[in-house]
């Protein structure tokens, strides 16, 4: 598989155009090389502006976006149109990774996924991804796709470790990209994580991001201030020991922050 940068910048809810562009520029010039956005976020223009303003060559940046079922639809022609519109808004010649944002709404594997094959064949995208897919969704996607699946982007953090989906990714040779890797800030209130942070003289955010990485996933924390962008990036210097990992794995608390009735984990086949 193509190597993903170990950490990326998430941009969900980074809706102020000036702030979004500046956070992208700041992150790239600090050393980040993976930027994640989506059609549904409404900020692709600002993300593109940040990329253009950064003193970093485009070919050094791994840029990912997503097609959303409720935005333009996900039938074959609609996917092609959505991908082209995202490319134009981002101001780039091609996309490094395009995801199906959710397997919900109008998503139909036989309609949606052949368009991703076509986009990769045409060179508009380099890699095909899915987001928020459960094993049964992944099974069908792998049956339909002609090209390799590159990544499944899912909510993952110490309070939602996603062991089943990580194991599935290992078995089927694709990446796990972890959104909300700080559990929307809840990791700051977990005693086990705070204790490990004190032990290493780092923040709880760095502990959580290091844990995600050491589980084989690729975190994309959202941050807007330079201080938080820098702190998250500093997690790359942290290596947790076996006791740290065991303590986090033993946390008796489970939280999912992105959830709704039609989410795929509520509709697994019997």
PDB file of C-alpha atoms in Angstrom:
ATOM      1  CA  UNK A   1       0.000   0.000   0.000  1.00  0.00           C
ATOM      2  CA  UNK A   2       1.030   3.596  -0.560  1.00  0.00           C
ATOM      3  CA  UNK A   3       2.345   5.077   2.654  1.00  0.00           C
ATOM      4  CA  UNK A   4       0.024   7.566   4.327  1.00  0.00           C
ATOM      5  CA  UNK A   5       1.513  10.383   6.385  1.00  0.00           C
ATOM      6  CA  UNK A   6       1.398   9.336  10.032  1.00  0.00           C
ATOM      7  CA  UNK A   7      -0.860  12.228  11.026  1.00  0.00           C
ATOM      8  CA  UNK A   8      -3.224  14.451   9.083  1.00  0.00           C
ATOM      9  CA  UNK A   9      -5.254  17.602   9.578  1.00  0.00           C
ATOM     10  CA  UNK A  10      -9.008  17.116   9.865  1.00  0.00           C
ATOM     11  CA  UNK A  11     -11.247  20.015   8.810  1.00  0.00           C
ATOM     12  CA  UNK A  12     -14.773  18.957   9.802  1.00  0.00           C
ATOM     13  CA  UNK A  13     -16.656  21.941  11.287  1.00  0.00           C
ATOM     14  CA  UNK A  14     -13.785  24.258  10.307  1.00  0.00           C
ATOM     15  CA  UNK A  15     -16.348  26.466   8.614  1.00  0.00           C
ATOM     16  CA  UNK A  16     -14.871  29.971   8.811  1.00  0.00           C
ATOM     17  CA  UNK A  17     -13.128  30.351   5.427  1.00  0.00           C
ATOM     18  CA  UNK A  18     -10.258  32.526   6.668  1.00  0.00           C
ATOM     19  CA  UNK A  19      -9.645  30.355   9.710  1.00  0.00           C
ATOM     20  CA  UNK A  20      -9.836  27.163   7.670  1.00  0.00           C
ATOM     21  CA  UNK A  21      -7.387  28.376   5.026  1.00  0.00           C
ATOM     22  CA  UNK A  22      -4.992  29.613   7.681  1.00  0.00           C
ATOM     23  CA  UNK A  23      -5.114  26.368   9.673  1.00  0.00           C
ATOM     24  CA  UNK A  24      -4.352  24.367   6.522  1.00  0.00           C
ATOM     25  CA  UNK A  25      -1.465  26.658   5.604  1.00  0.00           C
ATOM     26  CA  UNK A  26      -0.116  26.567   9.159  1.00  0.00           C
ATOM     27  CA  UNK A  27      -0.299  22.783   9.362  1.00  0.00           C
ATOM     28  CA  UNK A  28       1.398  22.218   6.025  1.00  0.00           C
ATOM     29  CA  UNK A  29       4.225  24.618   6.761  1.00  0.00           C
ATOM     30  CA  UNK A  30       4.652  22.930  10.164  1.00  0.00           C
ATOM     31  CA  UNK A  31       5.178  19.555   8.536  1.00  0.00           C
ATOM     32  CA  UNK A  32       1.752  17.969   8.065  1.00  0.00           C
ATOM     33  CA  UNK A  33       1.368  16.328   4.673  1.00  0.00           C
ATOM     34  CA  UNK A  34      -2.164  14.888   4.846  1.00  0.00           C
ATOM     35  CA  UNK A  35      -5.232  17.148   4.669  1.00  0.00           C
ATOM     36  CA  UNK A  36      -8.759  15.739   4.931  1.00  0.00           C
ATOM     37  CA  UNK A  37     -11.967  17.465   3.864  1.00  0.00           C
ATOM     38  CA  UNK A  38     -15.346  16.565   2.303  1.00  0.00           C
ATOM     39  CA  UNK A  39     -17.984  17.890  -0.046  1.00  0.00           C
ATOM     40  CA  UNK A  40     -20.386  17.888   2.916  1.00  0.00           C
ATOM     41  CA  UNK A  41     -18.116  20.103   5.047  1.00  0.00           C
ATOM     42  CA  UNK A  42     -18.622  23.073   2.737  1.00  0.00           C
ATOM     43  CA  UNK A  43     -14.998  24.170   3.096  1.00  0.00           C
ATOM     44  CA  UNK A  44     -13.217  22.713   0.064  1.00  0.00           C
ATOM     45  CA  UNK A  45     -12.622  26.198  -1.363  1.00  0.00           C
ATOM     46  CA  UNK A  46     -10.948  27.314   1.870  1.00  0.00           C
ATOM     47  CA  UNK A  47      -8.893  24.119   2.107  1.00  0.00           C
ATOM     48  CA  UNK A  48      -7.739  24.695  -1.455  1.00  0.00           C
ATOM     49  CA  UNK A  49      -6.800  28.268  -0.623  1.00  0.00           C
ATOM     50  CA  UNK A  50      -4.726  27.075   2.341  1.00  0.00           C
ATOM     51  CA  UNK A  51      -2.923  24.568   0.131  1.00  0.00           C
ATOM     52  CA  UNK A  52      -2.237  27.237  -2.476  1.00  0.00           C
ATOM     53  CA  UNK A  53      -0.874  29.648   0.142  1.00  0.00           C
ATOM     54  CA  UNK A  54       1.383  27.125   1.845  1.00  0.00           C
ATOM     55  CA  UNK A  55       5.046  27.074   0.935  1.00  0.00           C
ATOM     56  CA  UNK A  56       4.787  23.339   0.191  1.00  0.00           C
ATOM     57  CA  UNK A  57       4.733  21.699  -3.223  1.00  0.00           C
ATOM     58  CA  UNK A  58       1.400  20.150  -4.171  1.00  0.00           C
ATOM     59  CA  UNK A  59       3.045  16.820  -4.968  1.00  0.00           C
ATOM     60  CA  UNK A  60       4.167  16.567  -1.335  1.00  0.00           C
ATOM     61  CA  UNK A  61       0.582  16.813  -0.046  1.00  0.00           C
ATOM     62  CA  UNK A  62      -1.826  13.901   0.373  1.00  0.00           C
ATOM     63  CA  UNK A  63      -5.263  15.455  -0.194  1.00  0.00           C
ATOM     64  CA  UNK A  64      -8.464  13.571   0.591  1.00  0.00           C
ATOM     65  CA  UNK A  65     -12.120  14.494   0.188  1.00  0.00           C
ATOM     66  CA  UNK A  66     -15.465  12.685   0.194  1.00  0.00           C
ATOM     67  CA  UNK A  67     -18.663  12.322  -1.851  1.00  0.00           C
ATOM     68  CA  UNK A  68     -21.762  12.494   0.341  1.00  0.00           C
ATOM     69  CA  UNK A  69     -24.999  10.567  -0.356  1.00  0.00           C
ATOM     70  CA  UNK A  70     -27.268  13.485   0.537  1.00  0.00           C
ATOM     71  CA  UNK A  71     -25.265  16.195  -1.236  1.00  0.00           C
ATOM     72  CA  UNK A  72     -25.259  15.327  -4.945  1.00  0.00           C
ATOM     73  CA  UNK A  73     -26.400  11.735  -4.806  1.00  0.00           C
ATOM     74  CA  UNK A  74     -24.149   8.782  -5.429  1.00  0.00           C
ATOM     75  CA  UNK A  75     -25.299   7.315  -8.736  1.00  0.00           C
ATOM     76  CA  UNK A  76     -22.617   6.791 -11.373  1.00  0.00           C
ATOM     77  CA  UNK A  77     -22.849  10.133 -13.193  1.00  0.00           C
ATOM     78  CA  UNK A  78     -23.415  12.046  -9.974  1.00  0.00           C
ATOM     79  CA  UNK A  79     -20.219  10.641  -8.465  1.00  0.00           C
ATOM     80  CA  UNK A  80     -18.237  11.696 -11.531  1.00  0.00           C
ATOM     81  CA  UNK A  81     -19.721  15.188 -11.347  1.00  0.00           C
ATOM     82  CA  UNK A  82     -19.193  15.477  -7.585  1.00  0.00           C
ATOM     83  CA  UNK A  83     -15.534  14.453  -7.894  1.00  0.00           C
ATOM     84  CA  UNK A  84     -14.916  17.007 -10.620  1.00  0.00           C
ATOM     85  CA  UNK A  85     -16.641  19.734  -8.586  1.00  0.00           C
ATOM     86  CA  UNK A  86     -14.532  18.890  -5.533  1.00  0.00           C
ATOM     87  CA  UNK A  87     -11.375  18.986  -7.631  1.00  0.00           C
ATOM     88  CA  UNK A  88     -12.315  22.423  -8.975  1.00  0.00           C
ATOM     89  CA  UNK A  89     -13.192  23.814  -5.541  1.00  0.00           C
ATOM     90  CA  UNK A  90      -9.902  22.546  -4.159  1.00  0.00           C
ATOM     91  CA  UNK A  91      -8.021  24.065  -7.088  1.00  0.00           C
ATOM     92  CA  UNK A  92      -5.987  20.944  -7.850  1.00  0.00           C
ATOM     93  CA  UNK A  93      -5.470  18.785 -10.913  1.00  0.00           C
ATOM     94  CA  UNK A  94      -6.257  15.532  -9.142  1.00  0.00           C
ATOM     95  CA  UNK A  95      -7.254  14.078  -5.775  1.00  0.00           C
ATOM     96  CA  UNK A  96      -5.062  11.687  -3.836  1.00  0.00           C
ATOM     97  CA  UNK A  97      -7.993   9.964  -2.156  1.00  0.00           C
ATOM     98  CA  UNK A  98     -11.760  10.116  -2.657  1.00  0.00           C
ATOM     99  CA  UNK A  99     -14.098   8.475  -0.153  1.00  0.00           C
ATOM    100  CA  UNK A 100     -17.713   7.406  -0.176  1.00  0.00           C
ATOM    101  CA  UNK A 101     -18.666   9.438   2.895  1.00  0.00           C
ATOM    102  CA  UNK A 102     -21.424   7.136   4.228  1.00  0.00           C
ATOM    103  CA  UNK A 103     -23.058   3.879   3.086  1.00  0.00           C
ATOM    104  CA  UNK A 104     -26.466   5.460   3.722  1.00  0.00           C
ATOM    105  CA  UNK A 105     -29.163   7.360   1.850  1.00  0.00           C
ATOM    106  CA  UNK A 106     -28.900   6.811  -1.893  1.00  0.00           C
ATOM    107  CA  UNK A 107     -25.689   4.801  -1.698  1.00  0.00           C
ATOM    108  CA  UNK A 108     -25.866   1.694  -3.888  1.00  0.00           C
ATOM    109  CA  UNK A 109     -22.616  -0.243  -4.326  1.00  0.00           C
ATOM    110  CA  UNK A 110     -23.450  -1.272  -7.890  1.00  0.00           C
ATOM    111  CA  UNK A 111     -24.199   2.344  -8.876  1.00  0.00           C
ATOM    112  CA  UNK A 112     -21.639   4.221  -6.809  1.00  0.00           C
ATOM    113  CA  UNK A 113     -18.465   2.171  -6.835  1.00  0.00           C
ATOM    114  CA  UNK A 114     -18.020   1.656 -10.598  1.00  0.00           C
ATOM    115  CA  UNK A 115     -17.729   5.451 -10.835  1.00  0.00           C
ATOM    116  CA  UNK A 116     -14.810   5.301  -8.398  1.00  0.00           C
ATOM    117  CA  UNK A 117     -13.179   2.700 -10.648  1.00  0.00           C
ATOM    118  CA  UNK A 118     -13.659   5.076 -13.576  1.00  0.00           C
ATOM    119  CA  UNK A 119     -12.249   8.057 -11.676  1.00  0.00           C
ATOM    120  CA  UNK A 120      -9.121   6.121 -10.803  1.00  0.00           C
ATOM    121  CA  UNK A 121      -8.716   4.840 -14.354  1.00  0.00           C
ATOM    122  CA  UNK A 122      -9.043   8.400 -15.705  1.00  0.00           C
ATOM    123  CA  UNK A 123      -6.442   9.696 -13.267  1.00  0.00           C
ATOM    124  CA  UNK A 124      -8.710  12.178 -11.481  1.00  0.00           C
ATOM    125  CA  UNK A 125      -8.191  10.243  -8.242  1.00  0.00           C
ATOM    126  CA  UNK A 126      -5.257   8.124  -7.148  1.00  0.00           C
ATOM    127  CA  UNK A 127      -6.950   6.064  -4.439  1.00  0.00           C
ATOM    128  CA  UNK A 128     -10.458   4.863  -3.546  1.00  0.00           C
ATOM    129  CA  UNK A 129     -11.708   5.027   0.023  1.00  0.00           C
ATOM    130  CA  UNK A 130     -14.840   4.487   2.048  1.00  0.00           C
ATOM    131  CA  UNK A 131     -15.900   6.064   5.322  1.00  0.00           C
ATOM    132  CA  UNK A 132     -18.025   4.777   8.182  1.00  0.00           C
ATOM    133  CA  UNK A 133     -18.278   1.316   6.605  1.00  0.00           C
ATOM    134  CA  UNK A 134     -18.943  -1.745   8.720  1.00  0.00           C
ATOM    135  CA  UNK A 135     -17.650  -5.216   7.769  1.00  0.00           C
ATOM    136  CA  UNK A 136     -20.807  -6.093   5.823  1.00  0.00           C
ATOM    137  CA  UNK A 137     -20.517  -2.837   3.833  1.00  0.00           C
ATOM    138  CA  UNK A 138     -16.841  -3.545   3.196  1.00  0.00           C
ATOM    139  CA  UNK A 139     -17.552  -7.090   2.013  1.00  0.00           C
ATOM    140  CA  UNK A 140     -19.907  -5.778  -0.676  1.00  0.00           C
ATOM    141  CA  UNK A 141     -17.605  -2.931  -1.667  1.00  0.00           C
ATOM    142  CA  UNK A 142     -14.684  -5.293  -2.157  1.00  0.00           C
ATOM    143  CA  UNK A 143     -16.894  -7.529  -4.322  1.00  0.00           C
ATOM    144  CA  UNK A 144     -17.904  -4.628  -6.573  1.00  0.00           C
ATOM    145  CA  UNK A 145     -14.700  -2.589  -6.850  1.00  0.00           C
ATOM    146  CA  UNK A 146     -12.215  -3.461  -9.578  1.00  0.00           C
ATOM    147  CA  UNK A 147      -9.455  -1.333  -8.066  1.00  0.00           C
ATOM    148  CA  UNK A 148      -7.963  -1.838  -4.591  1.00  0.00           C
ATOM    149  CA  UNK A 149      -9.655  -0.271  -1.584  1.00  0.00           C
ATOM    150  CA  UNK A 150      -7.141   2.076   0.010  1.00  0.00           C
ATOM    151  CA  UNK A 151      -8.758   3.174   3.287  1.00  0.00           C
ATOM    152  CA  UNK A 152     -11.773   3.079   5.567  1.00  0.00           C
ATOM    153  CA  UNK A 153     -12.142   6.305   7.560  1.00  0.00           C
ATOM    154  CA  UNK A 154     -13.910   5.736  10.882  1.00  0.00           C
ATOM    155  CA  UNK A 155     -14.364   7.311  14.278  1.00  0.00           C
ATOM    156  CA  UNK A 156     -11.597   5.862  16.427  1.00  0.00           C
ATOM    157  CA  UNK A 157     -10.070   6.895  19.742  1.00  0.00           C
ATOM    158  CA  UNK A 158      -9.257   5.334  23.128  1.00  0.00           C
ATOM    159  CA  UNK A 159     -12.971   5.289  23.986  1.00  0.00           C
ATOM    160  CA  UNK A 160     -13.905   3.624  20.675  1.00  0.00           C
ATOM    161  CA  UNK A 161     -10.996   1.361  19.694  1.00  0.00           C
ATOM    162  CA  UNK A 162     -12.675  -0.296  16.683  1.00  0.00           C
ATOM    163  CA  UNK A 163     -10.776  -3.568  17.017  1.00  0.00           C
ATOM    164  CA  UNK A 164     -13.010  -5.416  14.540  1.00  0.00           C
ATOM    165  CA  UNK A 165     -12.544  -2.870  11.761  1.00  0.00           C
ATOM    166  CA  UNK A 166      -8.800  -2.647  12.381  1.00  0.00           C
ATOM    167  CA  UNK A 167      -8.538  -6.417  12.132  1.00  0.00           C
ATOM    168  CA  UNK A 168     -10.622  -6.375   8.947  1.00  0.00           C
ATOM    169  CA  UNK A 169      -8.306  -3.757   7.445  1.00  0.00           C
ATOM    170  CA  UNK A 170      -5.259  -5.862   8.273  1.00  0.00           C
ATOM    171  CA  UNK A 171      -6.815  -8.928   6.665  1.00  0.00           C
ATOM    172  CA  UNK A 172      -7.893  -7.079   3.508  1.00  0.00           C
ATOM    173  CA  UNK A 173      -4.869  -4.815   3.119  1.00  0.00           C
ATOM    174  CA  UNK A 174      -6.285  -1.317   3.498  1.00  0.00           C
ATOM    175  CA  UNK A 175      -5.635   1.566   5.878  1.00  0.00           C
ATOM    176  CA  UNK A 176      -7.749   2.752   8.809  1.00  0.00           C
ATOM    177  CA  UNK A 177      -7.950   6.549   9.014  1.00  0.00           C
ATOM    178  CA  UNK A 178      -9.168   7.742  12.418  1.00  0.00           C
ATOM    179  CA  UNK A 179     -11.433  10.772  12.662  1.00  0.00           C
ATOM    180  CA  UNK A 180     -12.295  12.364  16.018  1.00  0.00           C
ATOM    181  CA  UNK A 181      -9.183  10.701  17.490  1.00  0.00           C
ATOM    182  CA  UNK A 182      -9.479  12.892  20.603  1.00  0.00           C
ATOM    183  CA  UNK A 183     -13.122  11.867  21.184  1.00  0.00           C
ATOM    184  CA  UNK A 184     -14.164  15.511  20.748  1.00  0.00           C
ATOM    185  CA  UNK A 185     -11.965  16.458  23.685  1.00  0.00           C
ATOM    186  CA  UNK A 186     -13.244  13.780  26.052  1.00  0.00           C
ATOM    187  CA  UNK A 187      -9.794  12.173  26.258  1.00  0.00           C
ATOM    188  CA  UNK A 188      -8.748  15.111  28.437  1.00  0.00           C
ATOM    189  CA  UNK A 189     -11.129  13.833  31.129  1.00  0.00           C
ATOM    190  CA  UNK A 190      -9.984  10.209  31.245  1.00  0.00           C
ATOM    191  CA  UNK A 191      -7.844   9.580  34.371  1.00  0.00           C
ATOM    192  CA  UNK A 192      -5.803   6.791  32.779  1.00  0.00           C
ATOM    193  CA  UNK A 193      -4.830   9.045  29.868  1.00  0.00           C
ATOM    194  CA  UNK A 194      -4.056  11.977  32.147  1.00  0.00           C
ATOM    195  CA  UNK A 195      -1.773   9.760  34.247  1.00  0.00           C
ATOM    196  CA  UNK A 196       0.136   8.601  31.162  1.00  0.00           C
ATOM    197  CA  UNK A 197       0.399  12.184  29.920  1.00  0.00           C
ATOM    198  CA  UNK A 198       1.950  13.258  33.236  1.00  0.00           C
ATOM    199  CA  UNK A 199       4.355  10.323  33.130  1.00  0.00           C
ATOM    200  CA  UNK A 200       5.697  11.425  29.732  1.00  0.00           C
ATOM    201  CA  UNK A 201       5.341  15.174  30.259  1.00  0.00           C
ATOM    202  CA  UNK A 202       2.975  15.558  27.302  1.00  0.00           C
ATOM    203  CA  UNK A 203      -0.684  16.408  26.697  1.00  0.00           C
ATOM    204  CA  UNK A 204      -3.568  13.959  26.776  1.00  0.00           C
ATOM    205  CA  UNK A 205      -4.023  14.726  23.078  1.00  0.00           C
ATOM    206  CA  UNK A 206      -0.521  13.494  22.311  1.00  0.00           C
ATOM    207  CA  UNK A 207      -1.107  10.306  24.298  1.00  0.00           C
ATOM    208  CA  UNK A 208      -4.330   9.570  22.431  1.00  0.00           C
ATOM    209  CA  UNK A 209      -2.814  10.263  19.023  1.00  0.00           C
ATOM    210  CA  UNK A 210       0.209   8.110  19.808  1.00  0.00           C
ATOM    211  CA  UNK A 211      -2.121   5.294  20.909  1.00  0.00           C
ATOM    212  CA  UNK A 212      -4.065   5.535  17.614  1.00  0.00           C
ATOM    213  CA  UNK A 213      -0.830   5.377  15.614  1.00  0.00           C
ATOM    214  CA  UNK A 214       0.524   2.450  17.603  1.00  0.00           C
ATOM    215  CA  UNK A 215      -2.720   0.602  16.884  1.00  0.00           C
ATOM    216  CA  UNK A 216      -1.854   0.889  13.192  1.00  0.00           C
ATOM    217  CA  UNK A 217      -4.283   3.671  12.291  1.00  0.00           C
ATOM    218  CA  UNK A 218      -3.744   7.169  10.922  1.00  0.00           C
ATOM    219  CA  UNK A 219      -5.265   9.985  13.015  1.00  0.00           C
ATOM    220  CA  UNK A 220      -6.617  13.166  11.434  1.00  0.00           C
ATOM    221  CA  UNK A 221      -7.345  15.449  14.418  1.00  0.00           C
ATOM    222  CA  UNK A 222      -9.158  18.682  13.723  1.00  0.00           C
ATOM    223  CA  UNK A 223      -7.386  21.768  15.047  1.00  0.00           C
ATOM    224  CA  UNK A 224      -7.613  25.443  14.197  1.00  0.00           C
ATOM    225  CA  UNK A 225      -5.158  27.230  16.496  1.00  0.00           C
ATOM    226  CA  UNK A 226      -1.433  27.067  15.856  1.00  0.00           C
ATOM    227  CA  UNK A 227      -0.902  25.821  19.422  1.00  0.00           C
ATOM    228  CA  UNK A 228      -3.236  22.833  18.997  1.00  0.00           C
ATOM    229  CA  UNK A 229      -1.940  22.071  15.498  1.00  0.00           C
ATOM    230  CA  UNK A 230       1.605  22.036  16.902  1.00  0.00           C
ATOM    231  CA  UNK A 231       0.697  19.986  19.972  1.00  0.00           C
ATOM    232  CA  UNK A 232      -0.995  17.332  17.855  1.00  0.00           C
ATOM    233  CA  UNK A 233       1.987  17.173  15.510  1.00  0.00           C
ATOM    234  CA  UNK A 234       4.252  16.695  18.524  1.00  0.00           C
ATOM    235  CA  UNK A 235       2.573  13.341  19.161  1.00  0.00           C
ATOM    236  CA  UNK A 236       4.838  11.905  16.465  1.00  0.00           C
ATOM    237  CA  UNK A 237       7.713  12.135  18.958  1.00  0.00           C
ATOM    238  CA  UNK A 238       5.877  10.076  21.583  1.00  0.00           C
ATOM    239  CA  UNK A 239       6.232   6.311  21.815  1.00  0.00           C
ATOM    240  CA  UNK A 240       4.003   4.678  24.402  1.00  0.00           C
ATOM    241  CA  UNK A 241       5.360   1.647  26.259  1.00  0.00           C
ATOM    242  CA  UNK A 242       3.548  -1.644  26.723  1.00  0.00           C
ATOM    243  CA  UNK A 243       2.179  -0.608  30.127  1.00  0.00           C
ATOM    244  CA  UNK A 244       0.760   2.596  28.645  1.00  0.00           C
ATOM    245  CA  UNK A 245      -0.969   0.711  25.848  1.00  0.00           C
ATOM    246  CA  UNK A 246      -2.358  -1.862  28.263  1.00  0.00           C
ATOM    247  CA  UNK A 247      -3.713   0.848  30.576  1.00  0.00           C
ATOM    248  CA  UNK A 248      -5.511   2.575  27.701  1.00  0.00           C
ATOM    249  CA  UNK A 249      -6.821  -0.699  26.299  1.00  0.00           C
ATOM    250  CA  UNK A 250      -8.295  -1.491  29.717  1.00  0.00           C
ATOM    251  CA  UNK A 251     -10.330   1.740  29.986  1.00  0.00           C
ATOM    252  CA  UNK A 252     -13.856   0.682  30.918  1.00  0.00           C
ATOM    253  CA  UNK A 253     -15.700   3.361  28.994  1.00  0.00           C
ATOM    254  CA  UNK A 254     -17.129   3.391  25.473  1.00  0.00           C
ATOM    255  CA  UNK A 255     -18.326   6.461  23.587  1.00  0.00           C
ATOM    256  CA  UNK A 256     -19.358   7.055  19.999  1.00  0.00           C
ATOM    257  CA  UNK A 257     -19.703  10.716  19.073  1.00  0.00           C
ATOM    258  CA  UNK A 258     -21.003  10.394  15.512  1.00  0.00           C
ATOM    259  CA  UNK A 259     -24.226   8.397  15.604  1.00  0.00           C
ATOM    260  CA  UNK A 260     -27.733   8.445  14.147  1.00  0.00           C
ATOM    261  CA  UNK A 261     -30.529   5.959  13.471  1.00  0.00           C
ATOM    262  CA  UNK A 262     -29.565   5.136   9.883  1.00  0.00           C
ATOM    263  CA  UNK A 263     -25.864   4.666  10.666  1.00  0.00           C
ATOM    264  CA  UNK A 264     -24.640   1.315   9.325  1.00  0.00           C
ATOM    265  CA  UNK A 265     -23.701  -0.141  12.723  1.00  0.00           C
ATOM    266  CA  UNK A 266     -27.415  -0.116  13.604  1.00  0.00           C
ATOM    267  CA  UNK A 267     -28.328  -2.179  10.531  1.00  0.00           C
ATOM    268  CA  UNK A 268     -25.985  -5.133  10.434  1.00  0.00           C
ATOM    269  CA  UNK A 269     -27.510  -8.166   8.738  1.00  0.00           C
ATOM    270  CA  UNK A 270     -28.723 -10.903  11.073  1.00  0.00           C
TER     271      UNK A 270
END
